[in-house]
Amino acid sequence: MLNGLRPLRSLALAVLLAALGCHAQTAVPTPGAHAVEVGSKLSPEMARRIELMIRSKAELSPDYTIAIGEPVISDIPGYDQINVSFAMDGKPAKSAVFLISADGRTLAQFNKFDISQDPRDKVSGAGRPARGGGPDAPVLIVGFDDLECPFCAQMNALLFPAVLERYKSQVRIVYRDFPLEELHPWAKHAAVDANCLASASSAGYWNFVDYVHAHSAEMPGPEKSLEKANQNLDKIALDEGLRDKVDQSALVACVLKQDDSGVKASILLGEADPLRLNQAPVIYINGEKVEGVVPIETLYRIIDRALIAAGQTPPPAPPAPAPQAAKPGS
């Protein structure tokens, strides 16, 4: 897998109980455990058993202080809920929720996930230029793209025309802006120019995107300067506007203004929950996340799965390339 990574602004704290994972029915080892009562403090013996089980499973340092709260009602039949907090060296305490059986014999930890939302709605393609099928196409592919990213250029070349040639109107492809400014100094300028075209011509937008991806190494010129890259990007956008017969005065004004508010909004969308992106390219195929550059066969498998889930039949697999005949003397 190939991708461009945004440098981490800060190292996130490790999740305290990552070693525990998602464990159901972790037995508390002594059969004579006291019964658990909601609203009543656990007995010292019961609290001790829970603490030692957690320390063992999570391999916690002895420096951690563990406090176990009173049981409260849970929505899991046969189990009550307890809050366990962890503190060390005066740092703010962290906590985790566990379940304990009513007979006090089983400690459990479950993760609950909301699956009420259609995964396709995880990220929207509304208001963006599109290729392929219409808004009702069974598969929506939303890509977070950086026009200076070489890996994004590879993904762009994979998606077009191979995916559209195979799936035609069954897929709808849109891009959202995700320039990695720390790595790619002219990427945001390119995104703004692309959006200036998008407001007037969807075809112009895609022509600009395809050209810049295919010629990104040429943008800074022999002098490798940011100023030259921005000048070249503006010229490419304006030339594309002429070919598409868009309103030149409006396009020139947009390019000169360089209003990056839309690009920044797209970046914030990608960085925020639930996406939390820090790299490009990333695409979502009916909500299924694909990071970096993957083989075209992988994309086909994911799209086929999405089509089947939507009640559609995927097209036949393309024929394997014929083996080349050996050259004389080889």
CSV table of C-alpha atoms in Angstrom, one decimal:
chain,number,residue,atom,x,y,z
A,1,MET,CA,0.0,0.0,0.0
A,2,LEU,CA,1.4,3.4,-1.0
A,3,ASN,CA,0.3,6.7,0.6
A,4,GLY,CA,1.3,10.1,1.7
A,5,LEU,CA,1.2,10.7,5.4
A,6,ARG,CA,0.6,14.0,7.1
A,7,PRO,CA,3.2,14.5,9.8
A,8,LEU,CA,1.7,13.9,13.2
A,9,ARG,CA,1.2,17.2,15.1
A,10,SER,CA,1.3,15.4,18.4
A,11,LEU,CA,1.7,11.9,19.6
A,12,ALA,CA,-1.6,10.6,20.8
A,13,LEU,CA,-1.7,8.8,24.1
A,14,ALA,CA,-1.9,5.1,23.8
A,15,VAL,CA,-5.3,3.7,24.8
A,16,LEU,CA,-4.8,2.4,28.3
A,17,LEU,CA,-6.6,-0.9,27.9
A,18,ALA,CA,-5.6,-1.7,24.3
A,19,ALA,CA,-4.1,-5.0,25.5
A,20,LEU,CA,-7.5,-6.0,26.8
A,21,GLY,CA,-9.2,-5.8,23.4
A,22,CYS,CA,-12.8,-6.9,23.3
A,23,HIS,CA,-13.2,-9.7,25.7
A,24,ALA,CA,-16.5,-11.3,26.6
A,25,GLN,CA,-16.8,-13.5,29.7
A,26,THR,CA,-13.4,-13.2,31.3
A,27,ALA,CA,-13.9,-15.5,34.3
A,28,VAL,CA,-13.2,-14.2,37.8
A,29,PRO,CA,-11.4,-17.3,39.0
A,30,THR,CA,-12.9,-18.0,42.5
A,31,PRO,CA,-16.3,-19.8,42.6
A,32,GLY,CA,-17.4,-18.3,45.9
A,33,ALA,CA,-17.8,-14.7,44.7
A,34,HIS,CA,-20.3,-12.4,46.4
A,35,ALA,CA,-23.4,-11.4,44.5
A,36,VAL,CA,-23.4,-8.0,42.9
A,37,GLU,CA,-26.0,-5.4,43.9
A,38,VAL,CA,-26.7,-2.2,42.0
A,39,GLY,CA,-25.9,0.9,44.0
A,40,SER,CA,-23.9,-1.0,46.6
A,41,LYS,CA,-20.1,-0.8,46.9
A,42,LEU,CA,-18.3,-4.0,45.9
A,43,SER,CA,-16.8,-6.0,48.7
A,44,PRO,CA,-13.0,-5.6,49.1
A,45,GLU,CA,-12.6,-9.2,48.0
A,46,MET,CA,-14.6,-8.7,44.8
A,47,ALA,CA,-12.8,-5.4,44.0
A,48,ARG,CA,-9.5,-7.1,44.6
A,49,ARG,CA,-10.3,-9.9,42.2
A,50,ILE,CA,-11.4,-7.5,39.5
A,51,GLU,CA,-8.3,-5.3,40.0
A,52,LEU,CA,-5.9,-8.3,39.7
A,53,MET,CA,-7.7,-9.6,36.6
A,54,ILE,CA,-7.4,-6.2,34.9
A,55,ARG,CA,-3.8,-5.8,35.9
A,56,SER,CA,-3.0,-9.3,34.5
A,57,LYS,CA,-4.8,-8.9,31.2
A,58,ALA,CA,-3.7,-5.4,30.5
A,59,GLU,CA,-0.1,-6.0,31.9
A,60,LEU,CA,-0.4,-2.7,33.8
A,61,SER,CA,2.6,-1.2,35.6
A,62,PRO,CA,2.4,-1.6,39.4
A,63,ASP,CA,2.5,2.3,39.5
A,64,TYR,CA,-1.1,2.5,38.4
A,65,THR,CA,-3.7,3.1,41.0
A,66,ILE,CA,-7.0,1.4,40.2
A,67,ALA,CA,-10.4,2.5,41.6
A,68,ILE,CA,-13.6,0.5,41.0
A,69,GLY,CA,-17.0,2.3,41.1
A,70,GLU,CA,-20.3,1.0,42.3
A,71,PRO,CA,-22.3,-1.2,40.0
A,72,VAL,CA,-25.0,0.5,38.0
A,73,ILE,CA,-27.7,-0.9,35.7
A,74,SER,CA,-26.5,-1.8,32.2
A,75,ASP,CA,-28.5,-2.6,29.1
A,76,ILE,CA,-26.9,-6.1,28.8
A,77,PRO,CA,-29.2,-8.7,30.4
A,78,GLY,CA,-27.6,-10.5,33.4
A,79,TYR,CA,-24.8,-7.9,33.7
A,80,ASP,CA,-24.3,-4.7,35.7
A,81,GLN,CA,-21.9,-2.0,34.7
A,82,ILE,CA,-18.9,-0.8,36.7
A,83,ASN,CA,-16.6,2.1,35.9
A,84,VAL,CA,-12.9,1.4,36.5
A,85,SER,CA,-10.5,4.4,36.7
A,86,PHE,CA,-6.7,4.4,36.3
A,87,ALA,CA,-4.2,7.0,37.6
A,88,MET,CA,-0.5,7.3,37.8
A,89,ASP,CA,2.0,9.9,39.0
A,90,GLY,CA,-0.6,12.6,39.6
A,91,LYS,CA,-1.7,12.6,35.9
A,92,PRO,CA,-5.5,12.9,35.1
A,93,ALA,CA,-7.2,9.6,35.6
A,94,LYS,CA,-8.5,7.6,32.7
A,95,SER,CA,-11.5,5.3,32.9
A,96,ALA,CA,-13.0,2.3,31.2
A,97,VAL,CA,-16.4,0.6,31.5
A,98,PHE,CA,-16.7,-3.1,32.3
A,99,LEU,CA,-19.6,-5.4,32.9
A,100,ILE,CA,-19.9,-7.8,35.8
A,101,SER,CA,-22.4,-10.6,36.0
A,102,ALA,CA,-25.1,-10.5,38.6
A,103,ASP,CA,-23.6,-13.6,40.4
A,104,GLY,CA,-20.2,-11.9,40.5
A,105,ARG,CA,-18.5,-14.7,38.6
A,106,THR,CA,-17.8,-13.1,35.3
A,107,LEU,CA,-16.1,-9.8,34.3
A,108,ALA,CA,-16.6,-8.7,30.7
A,109,GLN,CA,-15.7,-5.8,28.4
A,110,PHE,CA,-17.7,-5.2,25.2
A,111,ASN,CA,-17.6,-2.6,22.5
A,112,LYS,CA,-20.9,-1.3,21.2
A,113,PHE,CA,-21.1,0.1,17.6
A,114,ASP,CA,-23.9,2.1,16.1
A,115,ILE,CA,-24.8,0.5,12.7
A,116,SER,CA,-28.0,2.4,12.2
A,117,GLN,CA,-26.4,4.7,9.6
A,118,ASP,CA,-25.9,3.6,6.0
A,119,PRO,CA,-22.1,3.4,5.6
A,120,ARG,CA,-22.5,5.2,2.2
A,121,ASP,CA,-23.6,8.3,4.1
A,122,LYS,CA,-20.4,8.4,6.2
A,123,VAL,CA,-19.0,10.9,3.8
A,124,SER,CA,-21.0,12.9,1.3
A,125,GLY,CA,-20.2,13.6,-2.4
A,126,ALA,CA,-22.9,16.3,-2.6
A,127,GLY,CA,-22.0,19.5,-4.4
A,128,ARG,CA,-18.9,18.0,-6.0
A,129,PRO,CA,-18.1,17.4,-9.6
A,130,ALA,CA,-18.7,13.7,-10.5
A,131,ARG,CA,-17.7,11.1,-13.0
A,132,GLY,CA,-19.6,8.0,-13.9
A,133,GLY,CA,-23.2,7.4,-12.9
A,134,GLY,CA,-25.8,9.9,-11.6
A,135,PRO,CA,-26.7,10.6,-8.0
A,136,ASP,CA,-28.6,7.3,-7.8
A,137,ALA,CA,-25.7,5.2,-8.9
A,138,PRO,CA,-25.5,2.1,-6.5
A,139,VAL,CA,-21.8,2.7,-5.6
A,140,LEU,CA,-20.5,6.1,-4.5
A,141,ILE,CA,-16.7,6.5,-4.4
A,142,VAL,CA,-15.5,9.5,-2.5
A,143,GLY,CA,-11.8,10.3,-2.7
A,144,PHE,CA,-9.8,12.6,-0.5
A,145,ASP,CA,-7.2,14.0,-2.9
A,146,ASP,CA,-4.0,16.0,-2.9
A,147,LEU,CA,-3.0,17.3,-6.3
A,148,GLU,CA,0.7,17.4,-5.4
A,149,CYS,CA,0.8,13.9,-4.0
A,150,PRO,CA,2.4,11.3,-6.2
A,151,PHE,CA,0.5,8.5,-4.6
A,152,CYS,CA,-2.8,10.4,-5.3
A,153,ALA,CA,-1.7,10.6,-8.9
A,154,GLN,CA,-1.3,6.8,-9.0
A,155,MET,CA,-4.7,6.3,-7.5
A,156,ASN,CA,-6.2,8.8,-10.0
A,157,ALA,CA,-4.7,6.8,-12.8
A,158,LEU,CA,-6.1,3.6,-11.4
A,159,LEU,CA,-9.6,5.0,-10.9
A,160,PHE,CA,-9.8,6.5,-14.4
A,161,PRO,CA,-10.4,5.0,-16.8
A,162,ALA,CA,-10.2,1.4,-15.5
A,163,VAL,CA,-13.0,1.6,-12.9
A,164,LEU,CA,-15.3,3.6,-15.1
A,165,GLU,CA,-14.6,1.4,-18.1
A,166,ARG,CA,-15.7,-1.7,-16.2
A,167,TYR,CA,-18.5,-0.3,-14.1
A,168,LYS,CA,-19.8,2.6,-16.2
A,169,SER,CA,-22.9,4.1,-14.6
A,170,GLN,CA,-22.9,1.7,-11.7
A,171,VAL,CA,-20.3,3.9,-9.9
A,172,ARG,CA,-20.2,7.6,-9.2
A,173,ILE,CA,-16.8,9.1,-8.3
A,174,VAL,CA,-16.2,12.4,-6.6
A,175,TYR,CA,-13.1,14.0,-5.1
A,176,ARG,CA,-12.9,16.1,-1.9
A,177,ASP,CA,-9.9,18.3,-1.2
A,178,PHE,CA,-7.3,17.1,1.3
A,179,PRO,CA,-4.0,18.9,0.5
A,180,LEU,CA,-1.2,17.9,2.9
A,181,GLU,CA,0.3,21.4,3.2
A,182,GLU,CA,3.2,20.4,5.4
A,183,LEU,CA,4.4,18.1,2.6
A,184,HIS,CA,3.1,19.7,-0.5
A,185,PRO,CA,3.4,23.5,-0.6
A,186,TRP,CA,1.4,24.2,-3.8
A,187,ALA,CA,-1.4,21.5,-3.3
A,188,LYS,CA,-3.9,23.9,-1.7
A,189,HIS,CA,-3.4,26.5,-4.4
A,190,ALA,CA,-4.1,23.7,-7.0
A,191,ALA,CA,-7.2,22.7,-5.1
A,192,VAL,CA,-8.5,26.3,-5.1
A,193,ASP,CA,-7.9,26.6,-8.9
A,194,ALA,CA,-9.6,23.2,-9.5
A,195,ASN,CA,-12.6,24.4,-7.5
A,196,CYS,CA,-12.8,27.7,-9.5
A,197,LEU,CA,-13.2,25.5,-12.6
A,198,ALA,CA,-15.7,23.2,-10.8
A,199,SER,CA,-18.0,26.1,-10.2
A,200,ALA,CA,-18.3,26.6,-14.0
A,201,SER,CA,-17.5,23.3,-15.6
A,202,SER,CA,-17.4,19.8,-14.2
A,203,ALA,CA,-15.5,18.6,-17.3
A,204,GLY,CA,-13.0,21.4,-16.8
A,205,TYR,CA,-12.5,20.4,-13.2
A,206,TRP,CA,-11.7,16.8,-14.1
A,207,ASN,CA,-9.5,17.8,-17.0
A,208,PHE,CA,-7.5,20.1,-14.7
A,209,VAL,CA,-7.2,17.3,-12.0
A,210,ASP,CA,-6.1,14.7,-14.5
A,211,TYR,CA,-3.5,17.0,-16.1
A,212,VAL,CA,-2.0,18.3,-12.8
A,213,HIS,CA,-1.8,14.7,-11.4
A,214,ALA,CA,-0.1,13.5,-14.6
A,215,HIS,CA,2.4,16.5,-14.7
A,216,SER,CA,2.8,17.4,-11.1
A,217,ALA,CA,6.6,17.2,-11.3
A,218,GLU,CA,6.6,19.9,-13.9
A,219,MET,CA,4.6,22.5,-11.9
A,220,PRO,CA,7.6,24.1,-10.1
A,221,GLY,CA,9.6,24.5,-13.3
A,222,PRO,CA,13.4,24.1,-13.6
A,223,GLU,CA,13.8,26.5,-10.7
A,224,LYS,CA,11.7,24.3,-8.4
A,225,SER,CA,9.9,27.4,-7.0
A,226,LEU,CA,6.6,27.7,-5.3
A,227,GLU,CA,5.8,30.9,-7.1
A,228,LYS,CA,6.4,29.2,-10.5
A,229,ALA,CA,4.2,26.3,-9.5
A,230,ASN,CA,1.4,28.6,-8.6
A,231,GLN,CA,1.8,30.6,-11.8
A,232,ASN,CA,1.7,27.3,-13.9
A,233,LEU,CA,-1.4,26.1,-12.0
A,234,ASP,CA,-3.2,29.4,-12.7
A,235,LYS,CA,-2.3,29.3,-16.4
A,236,ILE,CA,-3.5,25.7,-16.7
A,237,ALA,CA,-6.8,26.6,-15.0
A,238,LEU,CA,-7.4,29.6,-17.2
A,239,ASP,CA,-6.4,27.7,-20.4
A,240,GLU,CA,-8.9,25.0,-19.5
A,241,GLY,CA,-11.6,27.6,-18.9
A,242,LEU,CA,-11.0,28.9,-22.4
A,243,ARG,CA,-11.4,25.5,-23.9
A,244,ASP,CA,-14.6,24.9,-21.9
A,245,LYS,CA,-15.9,28.4,-22.9
A,246,VAL,CA,-16.6,29.4,-19.3
A,247,ASP,CA,-17.1,33.0,-18.1
A,248,GLN,CA,-13.5,34.1,-18.2
A,249,SER,CA,-14.0,37.2,-16.1
A,250,ALA,CA,-15.5,35.1,-13.3
A,251,LEU,CA,-12.8,32.5,-13.6
A,252,VAL,CA,-10.0,35.0,-13.5
A,253,ALA,CA,-11.5,36.7,-10.5
A,254,CYS,CA,-11.8,33.4,-8.7
A,255,VAL,CA,-8.2,32.3,-9.5
A,256,LEU,CA,-6.9,35.7,-8.4
A,257,LYS,CA,-8.9,35.8,-5.2
A,258,GLN,CA,-7.6,32.3,-4.0
A,259,ASP,CA,-10.5,31.9,-1.5
A,260,ASP,CA,-9.4,28.7,0.3
A,261,SER,CA,-12.3,28.5,2.7
A,262,GLY,CA,-13.9,25.6,0.9
A,263,VAL,CA,-10.6,23.7,0.8
A,264,LYS,CA,-10.1,24.3,4.5
A,265,ALA,CA,-13.6,23.0,5.2
A,266,SER,CA,-12.9,19.8,3.3
A,267,ILE,CA,-9.7,19.4,5.3
A,268,LEU,CA,-11.5,19.8,8.6
A,269,LEU,CA,-14.1,17.3,7.5
A,270,GLY,CA,-11.4,14.8,6.8
A,271,GLU,CA,-9.6,15.4,10.0
A,272,ALA,CA,-12.6,15.3,12.3
A,273,ASP,CA,-14.6,12.4,13.6
A,274,PRO,CA,-15.6,9.9,12.3
A,275,LEU,CA,-13.0,10.0,9.5
A,276,ARG,CA,-9.9,11.3,11.3
A,277,LEU,CA,-7.7,11.2,8.2
A,278,ASN,CA,-4.0,12.1,8.3
A,279,GLN,CA,-2.9,10.9,4.9
A,280,ALA,CA,-3.8,10.8,1.2
A,281,PRO,CA,-5.1,9.3,-0.9
A,282,VAL,CA,-8.0,7.8,0.9
A,283,ILE,CA,-11.2,6.7,-0.8
A,284,TYR,CA,-14.5,5.5,0.5
A,285,ILE,CA,-16.4,3.0,-1.5
A,286,ASN,CA,-20.0,3.1,-0.2
A,287,GLY,CA,-18.4,3.8,3.1
A,288,GLU,CA,-15.6,1.2,3.0
A,289,LYS,CA,-12.3,2.9,3.6
A,290,VAL,CA,-9.3,2.3,1.3
A,291,GLU,CA,-6.1,3.9,2.3
A,292,GLY,CA,-3.2,4.5,-0.1
A,293,VAL,CA,-2.6,3.0,-3.5
A,294,VAL,CA,-3.9,-0.6,-3.8
A,295,PRO,CA,-4.0,-3.0,-6.8
A,296,ILE,CA,-6.8,-2.5,-9.2
A,297,GLU,CA,-8.0,-6.0,-8.4
A,298,THR,CA,-8.5,-4.9,-4.8
A,299,LEU,CA,-10.7,-2.0,-5.9
A,300,TYR,CA,-12.7,-4.4,-8.1
A,301,ARG,CA,-13.3,-6.7,-5.2
A,302,ILE,CA,-14.5,-3.9,-2.9
A,303,ILE,CA,-16.8,-2.4,-5.6
A,304,ASP,CA,-18.2,-5.8,-6.4
A,305,ARG,CA,-19.0,-6.3,-2.7
A,306,ALA,CA,-20.7,-2.9,-2.6
A,307,LEU,CA,-22.8,-3.7,-5.7
A,308,ILE,CA,-23.9,-7.1,-4.3
A,309,ALA,CA,-24.9,-5.5,-1.0
A,310,ALA,CA,-27.0,-3.0,-3.1
A,311,GLY,CA,-28.7,-5.9,-4.9
A,312,GLN,CA,-26.9,-5.4,-8.1
A,313,THR,CA,-24.8,-7.8,-10.2
A,314,PRO,CA,-21.2,-6.9,-10.8
A,315,PRO,CA,-20.0,-6.9,-14.4
A,316,PRO,CA,-17.9,-9.9,-15.5
A,317,ALA,CA,-14.2,-9.7,-14.6
A,318,PRO,CA,-12.0,-8.4,-17.3
A,319,PRO,CA,-10.1,-11.1,-19.2
A,320,ALA,CA,-6.6,-11.7,-18.1
A,321,PRO,CA,-4.0,-10.2,-20.4
A,322,ALA,CA,-2.7,-12.7,-22.9
A,323,PRO,CA,0.9,-13.9,-22.3
A,324,GLN,CA,3.4,-12.3,-24.7
A,325,ALA,CA,5.0,-14.6,-27.2
A,326,ALA,CA,8.7,-15.2,-26.6
A,327,LYS,CA,11.0,-13.3,-28.9
A,328,PRO,CA,13.3,-15.3,-31.1
A,329,GLY,CA,16.6,-15.9,-29.4
A,330,SER,CA,15.2,-15.0,-26.0
